[in-house]
Tab-separated table of N, CA and C in Angstrom:
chain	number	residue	atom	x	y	z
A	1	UNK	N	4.136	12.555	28.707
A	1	UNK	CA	4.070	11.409	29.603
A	1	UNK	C	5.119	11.564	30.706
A	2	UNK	N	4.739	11.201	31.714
A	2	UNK	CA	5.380	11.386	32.607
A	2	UNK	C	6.398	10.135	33.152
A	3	UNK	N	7.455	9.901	33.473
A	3	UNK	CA	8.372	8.678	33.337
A	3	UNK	C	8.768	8.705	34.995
A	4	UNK	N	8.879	7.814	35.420
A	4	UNK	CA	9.863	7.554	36.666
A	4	UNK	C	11.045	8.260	37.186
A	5	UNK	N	11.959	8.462	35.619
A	5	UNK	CA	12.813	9.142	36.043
A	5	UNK	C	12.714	10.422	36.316
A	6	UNK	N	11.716	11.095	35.316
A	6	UNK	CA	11.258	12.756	36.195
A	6	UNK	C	11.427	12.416	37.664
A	7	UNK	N	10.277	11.516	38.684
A	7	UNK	CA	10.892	11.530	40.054
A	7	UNK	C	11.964	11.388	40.724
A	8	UNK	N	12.759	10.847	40.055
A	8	UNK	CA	14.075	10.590	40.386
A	8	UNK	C	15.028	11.721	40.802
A	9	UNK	N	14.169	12.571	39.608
A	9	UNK	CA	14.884	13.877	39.940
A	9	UNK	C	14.509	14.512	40.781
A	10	UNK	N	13.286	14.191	41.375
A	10	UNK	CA	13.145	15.393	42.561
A	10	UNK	C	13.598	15.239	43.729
A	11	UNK	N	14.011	15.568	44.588
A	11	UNK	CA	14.792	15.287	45.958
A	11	UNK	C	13.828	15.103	47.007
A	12	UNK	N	12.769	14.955	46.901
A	12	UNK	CA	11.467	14.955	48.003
A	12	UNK	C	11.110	12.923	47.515
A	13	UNK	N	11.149	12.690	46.053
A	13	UNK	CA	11.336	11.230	46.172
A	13	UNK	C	12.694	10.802	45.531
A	14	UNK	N	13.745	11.043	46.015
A	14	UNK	CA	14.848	10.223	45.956
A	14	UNK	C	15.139	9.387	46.766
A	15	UNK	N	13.992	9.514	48.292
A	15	UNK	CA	13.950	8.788	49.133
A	15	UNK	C	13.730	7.605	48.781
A	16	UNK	N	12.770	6.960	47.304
A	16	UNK	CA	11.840	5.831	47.420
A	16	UNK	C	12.536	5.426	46.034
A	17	UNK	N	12.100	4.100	46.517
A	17	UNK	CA	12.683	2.806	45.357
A	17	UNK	C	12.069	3.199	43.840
A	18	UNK	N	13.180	3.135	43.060
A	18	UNK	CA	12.858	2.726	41.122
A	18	UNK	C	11.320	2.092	41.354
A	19	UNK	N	10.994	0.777	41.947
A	19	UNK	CA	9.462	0.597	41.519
A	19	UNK	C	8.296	1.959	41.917
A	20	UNK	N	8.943	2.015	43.212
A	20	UNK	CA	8.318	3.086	43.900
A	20	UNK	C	7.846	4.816	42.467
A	21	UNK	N	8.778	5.139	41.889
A	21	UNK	CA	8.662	5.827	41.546
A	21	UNK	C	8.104	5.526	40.041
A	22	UNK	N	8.284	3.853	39.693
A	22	UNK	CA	6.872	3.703	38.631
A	22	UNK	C	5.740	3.870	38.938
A	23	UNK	N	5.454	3.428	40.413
A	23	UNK	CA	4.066	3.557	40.707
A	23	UNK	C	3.729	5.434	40.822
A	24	UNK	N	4.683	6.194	41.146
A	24	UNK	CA	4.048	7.396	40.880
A	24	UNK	C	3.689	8.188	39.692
A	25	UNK	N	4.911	7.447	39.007
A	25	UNK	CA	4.656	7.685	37.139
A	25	UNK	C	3.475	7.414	36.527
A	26	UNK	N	2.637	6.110	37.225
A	26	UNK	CA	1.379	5.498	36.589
A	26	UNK	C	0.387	6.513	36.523
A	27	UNK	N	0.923	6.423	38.216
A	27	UNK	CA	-0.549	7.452	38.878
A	27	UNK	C	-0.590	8.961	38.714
A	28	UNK	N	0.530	9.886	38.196
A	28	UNK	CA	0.552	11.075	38.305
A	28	UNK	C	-0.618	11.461	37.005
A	29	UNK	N	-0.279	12.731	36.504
A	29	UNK	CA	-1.451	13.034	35.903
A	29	UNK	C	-1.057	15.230	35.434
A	30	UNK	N	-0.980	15.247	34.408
A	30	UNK	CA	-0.400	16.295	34.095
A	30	UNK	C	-1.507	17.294	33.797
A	31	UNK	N	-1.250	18.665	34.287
A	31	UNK	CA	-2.194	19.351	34.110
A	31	UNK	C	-1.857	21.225	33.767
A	32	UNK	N	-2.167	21.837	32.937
A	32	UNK	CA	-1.639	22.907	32.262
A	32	UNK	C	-2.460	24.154	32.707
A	33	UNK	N	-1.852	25.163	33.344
A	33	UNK	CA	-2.459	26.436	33.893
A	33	UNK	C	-2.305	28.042	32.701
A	34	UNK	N	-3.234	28.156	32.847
A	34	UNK	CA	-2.961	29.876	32.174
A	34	UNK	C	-2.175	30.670	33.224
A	35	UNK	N	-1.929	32.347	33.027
A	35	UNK	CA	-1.611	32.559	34.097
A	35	UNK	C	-3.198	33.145	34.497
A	36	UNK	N	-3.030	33.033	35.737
A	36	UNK	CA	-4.093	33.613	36.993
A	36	UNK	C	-4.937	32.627	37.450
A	37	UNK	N	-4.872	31.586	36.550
A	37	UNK	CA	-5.606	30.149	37.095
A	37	UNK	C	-4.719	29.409	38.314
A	38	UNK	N	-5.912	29.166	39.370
A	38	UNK	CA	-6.038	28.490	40.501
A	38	UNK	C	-5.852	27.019	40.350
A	39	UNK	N	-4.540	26.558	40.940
A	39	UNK	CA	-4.239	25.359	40.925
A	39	UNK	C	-5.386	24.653	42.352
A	40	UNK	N	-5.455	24.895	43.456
A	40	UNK	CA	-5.773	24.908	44.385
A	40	UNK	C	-6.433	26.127	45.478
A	41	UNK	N	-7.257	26.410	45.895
A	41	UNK	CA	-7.645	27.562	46.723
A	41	UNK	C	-7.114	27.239	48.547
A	42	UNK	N	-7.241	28.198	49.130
A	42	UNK	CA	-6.925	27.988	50.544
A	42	UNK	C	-8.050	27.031	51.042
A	43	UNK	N	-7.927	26.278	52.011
A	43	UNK	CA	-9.308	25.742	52.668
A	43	UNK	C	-9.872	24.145	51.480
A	44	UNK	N	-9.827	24.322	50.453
A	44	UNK	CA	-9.671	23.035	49.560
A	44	UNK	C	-9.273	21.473	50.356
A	45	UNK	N	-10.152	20.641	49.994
A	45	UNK	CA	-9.904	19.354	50.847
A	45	UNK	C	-8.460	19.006	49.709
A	46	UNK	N	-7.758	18.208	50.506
A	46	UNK	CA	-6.767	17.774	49.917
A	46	UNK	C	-6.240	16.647	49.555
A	47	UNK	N	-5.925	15.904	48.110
A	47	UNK	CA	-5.607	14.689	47.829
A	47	UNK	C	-4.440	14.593	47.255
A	48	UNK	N	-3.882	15.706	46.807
A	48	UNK	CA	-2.720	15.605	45.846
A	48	UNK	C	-1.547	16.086	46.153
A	49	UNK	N	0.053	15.822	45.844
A	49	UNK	CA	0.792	17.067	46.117
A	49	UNK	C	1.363	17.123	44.382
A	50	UNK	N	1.843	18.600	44.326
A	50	UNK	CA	2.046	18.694	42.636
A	50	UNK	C	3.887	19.167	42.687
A	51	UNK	N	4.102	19.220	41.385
A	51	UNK	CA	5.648	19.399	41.120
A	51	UNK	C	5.425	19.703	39.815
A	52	UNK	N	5.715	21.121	39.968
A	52	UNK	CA	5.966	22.114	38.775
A	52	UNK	C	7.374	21.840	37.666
A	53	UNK	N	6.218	21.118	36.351
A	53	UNK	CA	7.079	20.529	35.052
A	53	UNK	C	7.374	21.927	34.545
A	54	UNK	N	6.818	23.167	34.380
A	54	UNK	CA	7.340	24.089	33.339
A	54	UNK	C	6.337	25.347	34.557
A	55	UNK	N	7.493	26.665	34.157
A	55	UNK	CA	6.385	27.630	34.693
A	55	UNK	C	6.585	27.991	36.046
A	56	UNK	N	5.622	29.132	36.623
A	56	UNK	CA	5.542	29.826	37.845
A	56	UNK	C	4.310	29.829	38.633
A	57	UNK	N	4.487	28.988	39.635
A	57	UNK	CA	3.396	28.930	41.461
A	57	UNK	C	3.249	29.621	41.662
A	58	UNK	N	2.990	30.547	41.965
A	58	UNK	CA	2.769	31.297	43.789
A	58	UNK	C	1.928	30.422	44.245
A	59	UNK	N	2.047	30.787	45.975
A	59	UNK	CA	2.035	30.019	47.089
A	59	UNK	C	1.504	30.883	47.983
A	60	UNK	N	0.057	31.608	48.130
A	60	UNK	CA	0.030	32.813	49.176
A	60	UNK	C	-1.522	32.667	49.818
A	61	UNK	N	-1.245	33.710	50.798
A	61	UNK	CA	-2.643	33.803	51.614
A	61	UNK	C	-3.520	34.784	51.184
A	62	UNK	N	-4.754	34.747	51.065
A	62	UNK	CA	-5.586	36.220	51.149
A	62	UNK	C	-6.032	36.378	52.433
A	63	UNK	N	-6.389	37.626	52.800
A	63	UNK	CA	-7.290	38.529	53.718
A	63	UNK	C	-8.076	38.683	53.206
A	64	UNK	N	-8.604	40.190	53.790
A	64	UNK	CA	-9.881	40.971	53.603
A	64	UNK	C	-9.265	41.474	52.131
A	65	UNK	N	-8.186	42.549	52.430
A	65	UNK	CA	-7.959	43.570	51.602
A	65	UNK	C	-6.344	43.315	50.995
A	66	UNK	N	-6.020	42.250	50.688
A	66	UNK	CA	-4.898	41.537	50.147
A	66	UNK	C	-4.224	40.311	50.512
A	67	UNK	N	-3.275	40.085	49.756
A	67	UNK	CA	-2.671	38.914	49.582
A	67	UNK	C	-1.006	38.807	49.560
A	68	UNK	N	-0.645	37.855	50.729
A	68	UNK	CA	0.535	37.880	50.667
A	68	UNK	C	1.272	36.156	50.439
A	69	UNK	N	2.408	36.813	49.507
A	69	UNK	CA	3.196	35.441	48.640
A	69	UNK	C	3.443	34.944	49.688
A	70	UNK	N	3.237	33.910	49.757
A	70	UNK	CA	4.482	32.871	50.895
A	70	UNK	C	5.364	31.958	50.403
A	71	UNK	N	5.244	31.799	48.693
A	71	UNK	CA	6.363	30.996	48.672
A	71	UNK	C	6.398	31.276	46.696
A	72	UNK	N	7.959	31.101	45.830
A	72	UNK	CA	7.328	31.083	44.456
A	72	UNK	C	7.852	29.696	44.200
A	73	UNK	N	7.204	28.707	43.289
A	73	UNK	CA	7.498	27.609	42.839
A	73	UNK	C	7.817	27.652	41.395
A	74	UNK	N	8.767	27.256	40.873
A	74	UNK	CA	9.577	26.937	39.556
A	74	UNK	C	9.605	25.679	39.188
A	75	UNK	N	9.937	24.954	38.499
A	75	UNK	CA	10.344	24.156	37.701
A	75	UNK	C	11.514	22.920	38.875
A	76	UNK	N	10.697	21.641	39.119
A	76	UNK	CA	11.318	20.876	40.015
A	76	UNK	C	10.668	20.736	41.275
A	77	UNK	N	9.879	22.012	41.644
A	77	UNK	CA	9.521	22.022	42.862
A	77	UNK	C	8.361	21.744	43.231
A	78	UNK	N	8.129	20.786	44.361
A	78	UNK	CA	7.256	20.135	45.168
A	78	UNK	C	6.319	21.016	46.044
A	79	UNK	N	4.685	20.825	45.692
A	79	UNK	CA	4.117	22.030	46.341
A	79	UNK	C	3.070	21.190	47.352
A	80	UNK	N	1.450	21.613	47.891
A	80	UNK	CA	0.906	21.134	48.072
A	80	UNK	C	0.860	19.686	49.271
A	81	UNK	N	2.182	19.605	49.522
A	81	UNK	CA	2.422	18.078	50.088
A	81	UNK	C	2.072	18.293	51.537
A	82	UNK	N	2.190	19.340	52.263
A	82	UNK	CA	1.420	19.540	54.000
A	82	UNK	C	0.544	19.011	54.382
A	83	UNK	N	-0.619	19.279	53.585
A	83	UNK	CA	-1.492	18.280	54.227
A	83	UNK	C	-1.647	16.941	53.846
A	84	UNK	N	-0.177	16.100	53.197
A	84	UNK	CA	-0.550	14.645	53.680
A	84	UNK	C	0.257	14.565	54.855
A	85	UNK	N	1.247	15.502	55.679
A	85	UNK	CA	1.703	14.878	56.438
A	85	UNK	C	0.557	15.514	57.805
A	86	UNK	N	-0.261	16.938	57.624
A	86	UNK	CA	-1.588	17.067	58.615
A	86	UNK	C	-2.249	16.475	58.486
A	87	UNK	N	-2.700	16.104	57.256
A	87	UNK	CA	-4.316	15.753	57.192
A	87	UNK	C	-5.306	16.555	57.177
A	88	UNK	N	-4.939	17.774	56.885
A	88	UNK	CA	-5.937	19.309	56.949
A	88	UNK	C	-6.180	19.319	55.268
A	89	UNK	N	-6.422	20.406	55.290
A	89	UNK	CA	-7.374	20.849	53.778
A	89	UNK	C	-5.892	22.045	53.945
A	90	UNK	N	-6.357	22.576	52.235
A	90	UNK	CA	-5.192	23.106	51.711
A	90	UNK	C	-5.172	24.892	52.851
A	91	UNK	N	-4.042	24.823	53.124
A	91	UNK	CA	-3.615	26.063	54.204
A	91	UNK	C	-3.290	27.361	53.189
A	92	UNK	N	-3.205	27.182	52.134
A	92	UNK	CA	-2.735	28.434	51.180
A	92	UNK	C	-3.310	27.896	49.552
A	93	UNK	N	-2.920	28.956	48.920
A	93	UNK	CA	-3.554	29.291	47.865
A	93	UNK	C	-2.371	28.743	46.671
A	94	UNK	N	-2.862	28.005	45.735
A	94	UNK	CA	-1.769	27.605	44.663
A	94	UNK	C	-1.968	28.596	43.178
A	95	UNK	N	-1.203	29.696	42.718
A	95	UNK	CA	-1.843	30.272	41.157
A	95	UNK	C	-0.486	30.431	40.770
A	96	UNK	N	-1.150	29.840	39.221
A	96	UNK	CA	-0.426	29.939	38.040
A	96	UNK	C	0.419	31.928	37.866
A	97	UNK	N	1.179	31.815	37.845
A	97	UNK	CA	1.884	33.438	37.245
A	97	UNK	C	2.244	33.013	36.103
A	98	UNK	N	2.269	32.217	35.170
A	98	UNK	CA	2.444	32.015	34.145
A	98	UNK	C	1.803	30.808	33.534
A	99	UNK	N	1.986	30.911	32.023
A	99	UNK	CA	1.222	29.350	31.435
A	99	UNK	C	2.438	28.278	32.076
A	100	UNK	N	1.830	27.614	32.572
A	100	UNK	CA	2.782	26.424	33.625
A	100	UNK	C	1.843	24.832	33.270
A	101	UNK	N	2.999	24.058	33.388
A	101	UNK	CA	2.367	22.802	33.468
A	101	UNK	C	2.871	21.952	35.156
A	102	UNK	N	2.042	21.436	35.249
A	102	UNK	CA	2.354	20.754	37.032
A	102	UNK	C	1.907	19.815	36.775
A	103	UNK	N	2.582	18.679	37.967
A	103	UNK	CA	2.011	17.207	37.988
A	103	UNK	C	1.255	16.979	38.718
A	104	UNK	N	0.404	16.161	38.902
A	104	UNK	CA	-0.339	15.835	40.241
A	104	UNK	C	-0.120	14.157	40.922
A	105	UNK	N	0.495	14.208	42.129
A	105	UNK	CA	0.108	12.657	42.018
A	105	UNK	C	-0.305	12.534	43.229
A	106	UNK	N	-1.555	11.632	43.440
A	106	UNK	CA	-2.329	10.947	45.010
A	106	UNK	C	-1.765	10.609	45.789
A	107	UNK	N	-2.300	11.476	47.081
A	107	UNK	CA	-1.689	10.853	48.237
A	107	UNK	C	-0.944	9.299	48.674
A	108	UNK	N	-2.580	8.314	47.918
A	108	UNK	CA	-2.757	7.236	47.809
A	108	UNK	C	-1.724	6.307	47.374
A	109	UNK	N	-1.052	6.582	46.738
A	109	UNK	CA	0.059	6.042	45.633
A	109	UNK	C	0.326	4.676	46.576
Protein backbone atom coordinates (compact mmCIF):
# COMPACT_ATOMS: atom_id res chain seq x y z
CA UNK A 1 0.00 0.00 0.00
CA UNK A 2 1.09 2.98 -0.82
CA UNK A 3 0.97 5.89 2.07
CA UNK A 4 1.35 9.67 1.72
CA UNK A 5 4.38 9.65 3.28
CA UNK A 6 6.19 7.65 0.41
CA UNK A 7 5.36 11.18 -1.43
CA UNK A 8 6.69 13.09 0.95
CA UNK A 9 9.69 11.66 0.16
CA UNK A 10 9.99 12.49 -3.22
CA UNK A 11 11.26 15.96 -4.00
CA UNK A 12 9.08 16.47 -7.21
CA UNK A 13 5.97 16.49 -4.46
CA UNK A 14 7.40 18.11 -1.51
CA UNK A 15 6.02 20.96 -3.22
CA UNK A 16 2.26 19.97 -2.23
CA UNK A 17 0.28 19.88 0.96
CA UNK A 18 -0.06 16.52 3.52
CA UNK A 19 -3.81 16.41 2.06
CA UNK A 20 -2.41 16.86 -1.26
CA UNK A 21 -0.29 13.92 -1.02
CA UNK A 22 -3.33 11.72 0.47
CA UNK A 23 -5.03 12.38 -2.51
CA UNK A 24 -2.07 10.91 -4.47
CA UNK A 25 -1.81 7.96 -2.09
CA UNK A 26 -5.61 7.15 -2.90
CA UNK A 27 -5.12 7.44 -6.43
CA UNK A 28 -1.69 5.88 -7.12
CA UNK A 29 -1.67 2.31 -8.04
CA UNK A 30 1.33 -0.13 -7.89
CA UNK A 31 2.55 -2.10 -10.57
CA UNK A 32 5.46 -4.89 -10.87
CA UNK A 33 7.80 -5.36 -14.04
CA UNK A 34 9.97 -8.41 -15.06
CA UNK A 35 13.06 -7.43 -16.55
CA UNK A 36 12.56 -6.48 -20.36
CA UNK A 37 8.95 -5.53 -19.75
CA UNK A 38 7.72 -2.22 -21.17
CA UNK A 39 6.49 0.15 -18.70
CA UNK A 40 5.48 2.57 -21.47
CA UNK A 41 6.55 2.64 -25.33
CA UNK A 42 7.68 5.87 -27.22
CA UNK A 43 4.64 7.61 -28.93
CA UNK A 44 2.05 6.07 -26.10
CA UNK A 45 -0.81 8.57 -25.21
CA UNK A 46 -0.12 9.71 -21.83
CA UNK A 47 -1.95 9.75 -18.38
CA UNK A 48 0.40 8.87 -15.77
CA UNK A 49 3.77 9.85 -14.29
CA UNK A 50 5.50 6.81 -12.26
CA UNK A 51 8.19 6.69 -9.34
CA UNK A 52 10.26 3.75 -9.11
CA UNK A 53 9.41 1.81 -5.49
CA UNK A 54 12.15 -0.99 -6.06
CA UNK A 55 14.39 -1.74 -9.17
CA UNK A 56 15.83 -0.41 -12.58
CA UNK A 57 14.12 2.08 -15.63
CA UNK A 58 15.75 2.75 -18.52
CA UNK A 59 14.60 5.70 -20.26
CA UNK A 60 15.67 5.45 -24.13
CA UNK A 61 14.96 5.98 -27.78
CA UNK A 62 14.91 3.43 -30.64
CA UNK A 63 15.84 3.89 -34.35
CA UNK A 64 16.06 1.76 -37.19
CA UNK A 65 19.10 -0.22 -36.03
CA UNK A 66 19.34 0.65 -32.18
CA UNK A 67 18.68 2.16 -29.11
CA UNK A 68 20.02 4.74 -27.09
CA UNK A 69 19.65 5.15 -22.98
CA UNK A 70 18.69 8.57 -22.16
CA UNK A 71 18.24 8.28 -18.74
CA UNK A 72 18.53 5.17 -15.75
CA UNK A 73 15.82 5.37 -13.04
CA UNK A 74 16.33 3.78 -9.47
CA UNK A 75 14.51 3.73 -6.56
CA UNK A 76 12.81 7.39 -5.64
CA UNK A 77 12.82 8.53 -9.01
CA UNK A 78 10.14 10.32 -10.92
CA UNK A 79 9.71 9.26 -14.59
CA UNK A 80 7.15 9.79 -17.28
CA UNK A 81 5.94 13.32 -15.94
CA UNK A 82 6.79 15.52 -19.53
CA UNK A 83 4.00 15.09 -21.00
CA UNK A 84 1.75 16.54 -18.30
CA UNK A 85 3.61 19.58 -18.48
CA UNK A 86 3.40 19.15 -22.96
CA UNK A 87 0.54 17.47 -23.34
CA UNK A 88 2.22 15.14 -26.00
CA UNK A 89 2.21 11.34 -25.91
CA UNK A 90 5.13 9.55 -24.37
CA UNK A 91 8.63 10.97 -26.16
CA UNK A 92 10.74 7.84 -25.00
CA UNK A 93 10.57 4.45 -24.08
CA UNK A 94 10.12 3.23 -20.26
CA UNK A 95 11.80 -0.78 -19.60
CA UNK A 96 12.16 -2.64 -16.73
CA UNK A 97 16.24 -3.85 -16.43
CA UNK A 98 15.22 -5.57 -13.61
CA UNK A 99 12.15 -7.15 -11.60
CA UNK A 100 11.09 -3.52 -10.39
CA UNK A 101 8.03 -2.29 -8.83
CA UNK A 102 6.77 1.48 -9.87
CA UNK A 103 3.91 3.62 -8.93
CA UNK A 104 1.58 5.12 -11.11
CA UNK A 105 -0.42 8.08 -10.29
CA UNK A 106 -3.01 10.30 -12.79
CA UNK A 107 -2.38 13.23 -14.14
CA UNK A 108 -5.87 13.98 -12.87
CA UNK A 109 -5.21 13.80 -9.18
Amino acid sequence: MITREFFAAIEFFQVFSSESHERFALAAKEHSFQRGDTVFAEGDEAEHLYVVNRGRIAIANRNIDRESLLALMGTGDLFGEMALFDGQGRSALARALEPSEVVSVPFSV
